[in-house]
Coordinates of C-alpha atoms and ligand atoms in Angstrom, one line a residue:
M1 CA 60.2 51.8 8.7
F2 CA 57.7 49.2 9.0
D3 CA 53.9 48.9 8.0
A4 CA 51.2 48.6 10.6
L5 CA 47.5 48.6 11.0
L6 CA 47.0 51.8 13.1
L7 CA 43.8 52.6 14.8
E8 CA 43.3 56.2 15.4
K9 CA 40.8 58.6 17.2
T10 CA 40.8 61.8 15.2
D11 CA 38.5 64.9 15.3
A12 CA 36.8 63.2 12.5
G13 CA 36.3 60.1 14.5
F14 CA 37.7 56.7 14.4
V15 CA 40.1 55.8 11.6
A16 CA 41.8 52.5 10.8
G17 CA 44.5 52.3 8.1
V18 CA 47.8 50.9 7.2
Q19 CA 50.6 53.2 7.8
A20 CA 54.4 53.1 7.6
L21 CA 55.8 53.8 11.0
D22 CA 59.4 54.6 12.2
E23 CA 60.9 52.1 14.5
S24 CA 61.7 54.7 17.0
R25 CA 57.9 54.9 17.8
L26 CA 57.9 51.3 19.0
P27 CA 56.9 51.1 22.8
E28 CA 59.1 50.0 25.6
G29 CA 59.9 46.3 25.9
D30 CA 62.9 43.9 26.2
V31 CA 62.4 42.0 22.9
T32 CA 61.9 43.4 19.3
V33 CA 60.5 41.0 16.9
R34 CA 60.2 40.9 13.3
V35 CA 56.7 39.8 12.8
E36 CA 56.2 37.3 10.0
Y37 CA 52.5 36.4 10.5
S38 CA 49.5 37.8 12.7
T39 CA 45.9 36.7 12.5
L40 CA 42.4 38.1 12.9
N41 CA 40.7 36.9 16.0
Y42 CA 37.3 38.0 17.2
K43 CA 38.8 40.6 19.4
D44 CA 40.8 42.0 16.5
A45 CA 37.7 42.3 14.5
L46 CA 35.9 44.2 17.3
A47 CA 38.9 46.6 17.5
I48 CA 39.5 47.1 13.8
T49 CA 35.6 47.8 13.4
N50 CA 35.5 49.8 16.6
R51 CA 32.6 47.8 17.5
S52 CA 33.4 47.6 21.2
P53 CA 35.9 49.4 23.5
V54 CA 38.7 46.9 23.1
V55 CA 41.3 49.6 22.5
R56 CA 42.1 51.7 25.5
A57 CA 45.1 53.8 24.5
W58 CA 45.3 55.8 21.2
P59 CA 46.8 55.7 18.7
M60 CA 47.1 51.7 18.7
V61 CA 48.7 49.3 16.5
A62 CA 46.1 46.5 16.2
G63 CA 46.8 42.7 16.6
I64 CA 46.7 40.6 19.8
D65 CA 48.7 37.8 18.2
G66 CA 52.0 37.8 16.4
A67 CA 54.6 35.2 15.4
G68 CA 58.2 35.9 14.1
E69 CA 61.8 36.2 14.7
V70 CA 63.8 38.1 17.5
V71 CA 65.8 40.8 16.2
E72 CA 67.1 42.4 19.4
S73 CA 66.8 41.2 22.9
S74 CA 68.0 42.3 26.4
H75 CA 65.9 39.5 27.9
S76 CA 67.9 36.4 29.3
A77 CA 65.6 33.9 27.6
W78 CA 65.7 35.1 24.1
R79 CA 68.4 35.8 21.5
R80 CA 68.4 37.2 17.9
G81 CA 67.0 34.6 15.6
D82 CA 64.7 32.8 18.1
R83 CA 61.2 32.1 16.7
V84 CA 58.5 33.3 19.1
I85 CA 54.7 33.5 19.6
H86 CA 52.8 36.4 21.4
N87 CA 49.2 36.0 22.4
G88 CA 47.3 38.7 24.3
W89 CA 48.8 40.3 27.4
G90 CA 46.9 43.6 26.4
A91 CA 48.6 43.8 22.9
G92 CA 46.3 45.7 20.5
E93 CA 44.3 47.0 23.6
T94 CA 46.6 48.8 25.9
R95 CA 50.0 48.4 24.2
W96 CA 50.9 48.2 20.5
G97 CA 50.1 44.9 18.9
C98 CA 51.3 42.7 16.1
L99 CA 49.4 43.5 12.9
A100 CA 52.6 45.2 11.9
G101 CA 56.1 44.4 10.6
M102 CA 57.8 45.0 13.9
A103 CA 56.7 44.6 17.6
R104 CA 58.4 45.4 20.8
L105 CA 57.1 42.9 23.4
N106 CA 57.8 41.8 27.1
G107 CA 60.1 38.7 26.9
D108 CA 58.5 37.1 30.1
G109 CA 55.2 36.6 28.1
L110 CA 56.7 35.0 24.9
V111 CA 56.4 31.3 23.8
R112 CA 58.9 29.6 21.7
V113 CA 57.4 28.3 18.4
P114 CA 57.3 24.5 18.9
G115 CA 60.0 22.9 16.7
S116 CA 57.8 21.3 14.1
M117 CA 55.6 24.3 13.6
T118 CA 56.0 27.2 11.1
T119 CA 55.1 30.8 12.2
R120 CA 52.3 30.7 9.8
Q121 CA 50.9 27.7 11.4
A122 CA 51.3 29.3 14.8
M123 CA 49.3 32.2 13.7
A124 CA 46.6 30.0 12.0
I125 CA 46.2 28.8 15.4
G126 CA 46.4 32.2 17.1
T127 CA 44.7 33.2 20.3
A128 CA 41.5 31.3 19.0
G129 CA 43.1 28.0 18.7
Y130 CA 45.3 28.5 21.9
T131 CA 42.1 29.2 23.8
A132 CA 40.5 26.1 22.3
M133 CA 43.2 24.1 23.7
L134 CA 43.0 26.0 27.1
C135 CA 39.4 24.7 27.1
V136 CA 40.4 21.2 26.3
L137 CA 43.0 21.3 29.1
A138 CA 40.2 22.6 31.5
L139 CA 38.0 19.6 30.5
E140 CA 40.9 17.3 31.1
R141 CA 41.7 18.9 34.4
H142 CA 38.2 18.2 35.5
G143 CA 38.5 14.4 34.5
V144 CA 36.9 14.4 31.0
Q145 CA 38.3 11.7 28.9
P146 CA 37.6 10.1 25.5
G147 CA 34.8 7.5 25.7
H148 CA 32.9 9.5 28.5
G149 CA 30.1 10.7 26.0
D150 CA 29.5 13.4 23.5
V151 CA 31.2 16.7 23.6
L152 CA 29.4 19.7 22.3
V153 CA 31.3 22.5 20.6
T154 CA 29.4 25.8 20.0
G155 CA 30.3 28.5 17.4
A156 CA 31.9 25.5 15.7
T157 CA 32.8 26.9 12.3
G158 CA 34.6 29.9 14.1
G159 CA 38.3 29.9 15.1
V160 CA 37.8 28.5 18.7
G161 CA 35.2 26.1 17.5
S162 CA 37.2 24.8 14.5
V163 CA 40.4 24.0 16.6
A164 CA 38.3 22.6 19.4
T165 CA 36.5 20.2 17.0
A166 CA 39.8 19.1 15.4
V167 CA 41.7 18.6 18.6
L168 CA 38.9 16.9 20.6
S169 CA 38.1 14.4 17.6
R170 CA 41.9 13.5 17.2
L171 CA 42.0 12.8 20.9
G172 CA 39.1 10.3 20.5
H173 CA 36.1 12.3 21.7
A174 CA 32.8 12.2 20.0
V175 CA 32.2 15.6 19.0
T176 CA 28.9 17.4 18.2
C177 CA 29.1 20.7 16.5
A178 CA 26.5 23.4 16.8
T179 CA 26.6 25.8 13.9
G180 CA 24.6 28.5 12.2
K181 CA 26.1 27.5 8.8
P182 CA 24.5 24.2 7.8
S183 CA 26.4 24.5 4.5
E184 CA 29.7 24.0 6.4
A185 CA 28.7 20.6 7.7
D186 CA 31.2 18.8 5.3
Y187 CA 33.9 21.1 6.7
L188 CA 33.1 20.2 10.4
Q189 CA 32.8 16.6 9.6
R190 CA 36.3 16.7 7.8
L191 CA 37.7 18.3 11.0
G192 CA 36.2 15.2 12.8
A193 CA 32.8 16.1 14.0
R194 CA 30.6 13.0 14.5
H195 CA 27.3 15.1 14.5
V196 CA 26.4 18.6 13.3
I197 CA 23.4 20.3 14.7
D198 CA 21.8 23.7 13.9
R199 CA 22.6 26.4 16.5
A200 CA 18.9 27.4 16.7
E201 CA 18.4 24.3 18.8
L202 CA 20.5 25.9 21.5
S203 CA 19.6 29.6 21.1
A204 CA 16.0 29.9 22.5
A205 CA 15.4 30.1 26.2
G206 CA 14.9 26.6 27.5
K207 CA 14.1 24.8 30.9
P208 CA 16.6 24.9 33.7
L209 CA 17.2 21.1 33.3
Q210 CA 16.9 19.4 30.0
K211 CA 17.7 16.1 28.7
E212 CA 21.2 15.1 29.5
R213 CA 23.1 15.0 26.4
W214 CA 26.8 16.1 26.8
A215 CA 29.7 14.7 28.9
A216 CA 31.4 18.0 28.3
V217 CA 31.1 21.3 26.3
V218 CA 33.4 23.9 24.8
D219 CA 31.3 27.0 24.5
A220 CA 32.4 30.1 22.4
V221 CA 29.0 31.6 22.3
G222 CA 27.7 32.5 25.8
S223 CA 24.0 33.7 26.5
T224 CA 21.1 31.4 26.1
T225 CA 23.3 28.8 24.2
L226 CA 25.6 28.5 27.1
A227 CA 22.4 28.3 29.5
N228 CA 21.1 25.4 27.4
A229 CA 24.4 23.7 27.2
L230 CA 24.6 23.8 31.0
A231 CA 21.0 22.5 31.3
Q232 CA 21.8 19.5 28.9
T233 CA 25.1 18.5 30.5
R234 CA 25.1 15.1 32.1
Y235 CA 25.5 14.4 35.7
G236 CA 29.1 15.3 36.7
G237 CA 29.8 16.9 33.3
V238 CA 32.0 20.0 32.5
V239 CA 31.5 23.0 30.6
A240 CA 34.4 25.3 29.4
A241 CA 33.1 28.8 28.8
C242 CA 35.5 31.1 26.7
G243 CA 33.3 33.3 24.5
L244 CA 30.5 35.8 24.0
A245 CA 29.8 35.5 20.1
G246 CA 26.0 35.3 21.0
G247 CA 26.1 37.7 24.0
H248 CA 27.8 38.3 27.3
D249 CA 24.7 37.4 29.5
L250 CA 24.2 34.0 31.1
P251 CA 20.4 33.4 31.8
T252 CA 20.8 30.2 33.8
T253 CA 19.8 28.8 37.2
V254 CA 21.7 27.0 39.8
M255 CA 19.8 23.8 38.8
P256 CA 22.7 22.2 36.7
F257 CA 25.3 22.8 39.5
I258 CA 23.2 21.7 42.4
L259 CA 21.2 18.8 41.1
R260 CA 23.7 17.5 38.4
G261 CA 27.2 18.5 40.0
V262 CA 27.9 20.2 36.7
T263 CA 31.0 22.2 36.6
L264 CA 31.4 25.5 34.8
A265 CA 35.2 26.2 34.0
G266 CA 36.0 29.8 33.0
V267 CA 38.9 30.1 30.4
D268 CA 40.8 33.2 29.9
S269 CA 43.8 33.4 27.3
V270 CA 44.8 37.0 27.7
Y271 CA 46.5 36.8 31.1
A272 CA 46.9 33.0 31.3
P273 CA 50.1 32.1 33.2
I274 CA 53.2 31.5 31.1
A275 CA 53.4 27.7 32.2
L276 CA 50.0 27.1 31.0
R277 CA 50.6 28.7 27.6
R278 CA 53.7 26.7 27.1
E279 CA 51.6 23.6 27.9
A280 CA 48.9 24.6 25.6
W281 CA 51.3 25.3 22.8
S282 CA 53.1 21.9 23.2
R283 CA 49.7 20.1 23.2
L284 CA 48.7 22.1 20.0
A285 CA 52.0 20.8 18.3
R286 CA 51.0 17.3 19.3
D287 CA 47.4 17.1 19.1
L288 CA 46.3 19.3 16.2
D289 CA 46.6 17.7 12.9
P290 CA 48.5 20.0 10.4
A291 CA 46.2 18.9 7.7
A292 CA 43.1 19.8 9.6
L293 CA 44.7 23.1 10.4
E294 CA 45.5 23.9 6.7
S295 CA 41.8 23.3 5.9
M296 CA 40.9 26.2 8.3
I297 CA 43.2 28.8 6.8
E298 CA 42.4 31.8 4.7
D299 CA 45.6 33.8 3.9
I300 CA 45.4 37.6 3.5
G301 CA 47.9 40.5 3.5
L302 CA 47.9 43.5 5.8
S303 CA 45.9 45.7 3.5
D304 CA 43.0 43.2 3.4
A305 CA 42.6 43.0 7.2
I306 CA 40.2 46.0 7.6
D307 CA 37.6 44.4 5.1
K308 CA 38.2 41.0 6.5
A309 CA 37.3 42.2 10.0
Q310 CA 34.0 43.5 8.8
D311 CA 33.4 40.0 7.3
L312 CA 34.3 38.3 10.5
M313 CA 31.9 40.6 12.5
A314 CA 29.2 39.8 10.1
G315 CA 29.7 36.0 10.5
R316 CA 31.1 35.6 6.9
V317 CA 34.4 34.0 8.0
R318 CA 35.0 30.2 8.4
G319 CA 38.0 29.0 10.4
R320 CA 41.0 31.1 10.8
V321 CA 42.4 34.1 9.0
V322 CA 46.1 34.4 8.7
V323 CA 47.7 37.8 8.0
E324 CA 51.1 37.9 6.3
V325 CA 52.9 41.0 7.4
Ligands
NAP1 N1 38.3 33.8 26.8 C1 39.2 34.2 26.0 O1 40.4 34.3 26.3 C2 39.0 34.1 24.5 C3 40.0 33.9 23.6 C4 39.5 33.8 22.2 C5 38.2 34.1 21.9 N2 37.4 34.3 22.9 C6 35.9 34.6 22.4 O2 35.4 33.3 21.9 C7 34.5 33.7 21.0 C8 34.9 33.0 19.5 O3 36.0 33.5 19.1 P1 36.4 33.2 17.6 O4 37.9 33.8 17.4 O5 36.4 31.6 17.4 O6 35.5 33.9 16.8 P2 34.9 33.6 15.3 O7 35.9 32.9 14.4 O8 34.3 34.8 14.9 O9 33.8 32.4 15.6 C9 32.7 32.8 16.4 C10 31.6 31.9 15.8 O10 30.5 31.9 16.7 C11 29.4 31.7 16.0 N3 28.3 32.9 16.2 C12 28.6 34.2 15.8 N4 27.7 35.0 16.0 C13 26.7 34.1 16.8 C14 25.6 34.4 17.4 N5 25.0 35.7 17.4 N6 24.9 33.4 18.0 C15 25.5 32.3 18.1 N7 26.6 31.8 17.4 C16 27.2 32.8 16.9 C17 29.7 31.5 14.6 O11 29.8 30.1 14.3 P3 28.7 29.2 13.6 O12 28.5 30.1 12.3 O13 29.4 28.0 13.3 O14 27.4 29.1 14.5 C18 31.1 32.2 14.5 O15 31.8 31.6 13.5 C19 34.4 35.2 20.8 O16 33.4 35.7 21.7 C20 35.8 35.6 21.4 O17 35.6 36.8 22.0 C21 37.7 34.5 24.2

């Protein structure tokens, strides 16, 4: 038996709760993992609070991310005792996820925990941090280098924003953080932010082209924030878009693209190819300061995850939530 955060649709409606499940109920898969830590990402909170149709098969064990030890494997790459990370691939959406003591997963999608990293640190990074690194890699692929100019990070006190701020600053970029939590300016400066601005500066509809401010942008917010970020990006700059915390619309024009040669780089973590995942995790091991990561972490147990998901949806969480399962 193992404990799991189970999401169910019953006659009485949606129910989320921790239940003891029998291992025989685990789904098909070639690697069985004893999950040590999971985490709460934005998508997990959406699923656990039933705020949007993330879950597409019922009942569902929540949790898009997990890190732990292989206990059984018929996959050639993995043996009992290997430490692995799982991110995305539909876990917690279409197949059982990792907010559970055990998970059965597809070995092709797993990444080895980098040597120096603990499974707790891996889940402190989680999909949010791995996506932040995918954004950094997208900026680099388009030629952005330290010294090119200011880099804007939106949704800065969130998971993606915190890791993006810490990594970009450590790489030598001058990071400006946009946040709705001015009281967290010290936190963002400790992560390396050079400047902290009020997100309200970016949230109202603006002109199609504005004063050129950013050499690059990591955007976790979408909507008018992303439209303004594009309109403020310098000639030849790059904007990595990965999130919709402020809305899934994008009320923009072609002007930044056709008059300033701005590039909008889309970033998806869920079905990112395995080679890119390995690159992202090895860069996280190198470029994310463990002390900065530690300052982002709030540790909770599985039974706290439902309340914490409500807090996350209400914008009351800073940084990253690690769930010990
Ligand atoms: N593309 C992908 O594969 C991928 C992967 C991971 C995450 N995401 C998306 O990226 C976004 C951030 O994820 P996360 O895990 O970092 O979530 P998170 O920890 O909840 O952070 C989101 C942050 O966005 C800001 N925010 C919240 N509501 C807002 C609003 N209405 N308007 C403007 N800003 C708002 C807040 O930061 P401040 O208080 O500092 O402003 C909040 O902390 C989510 O939309 C998530 O779905 C996408």
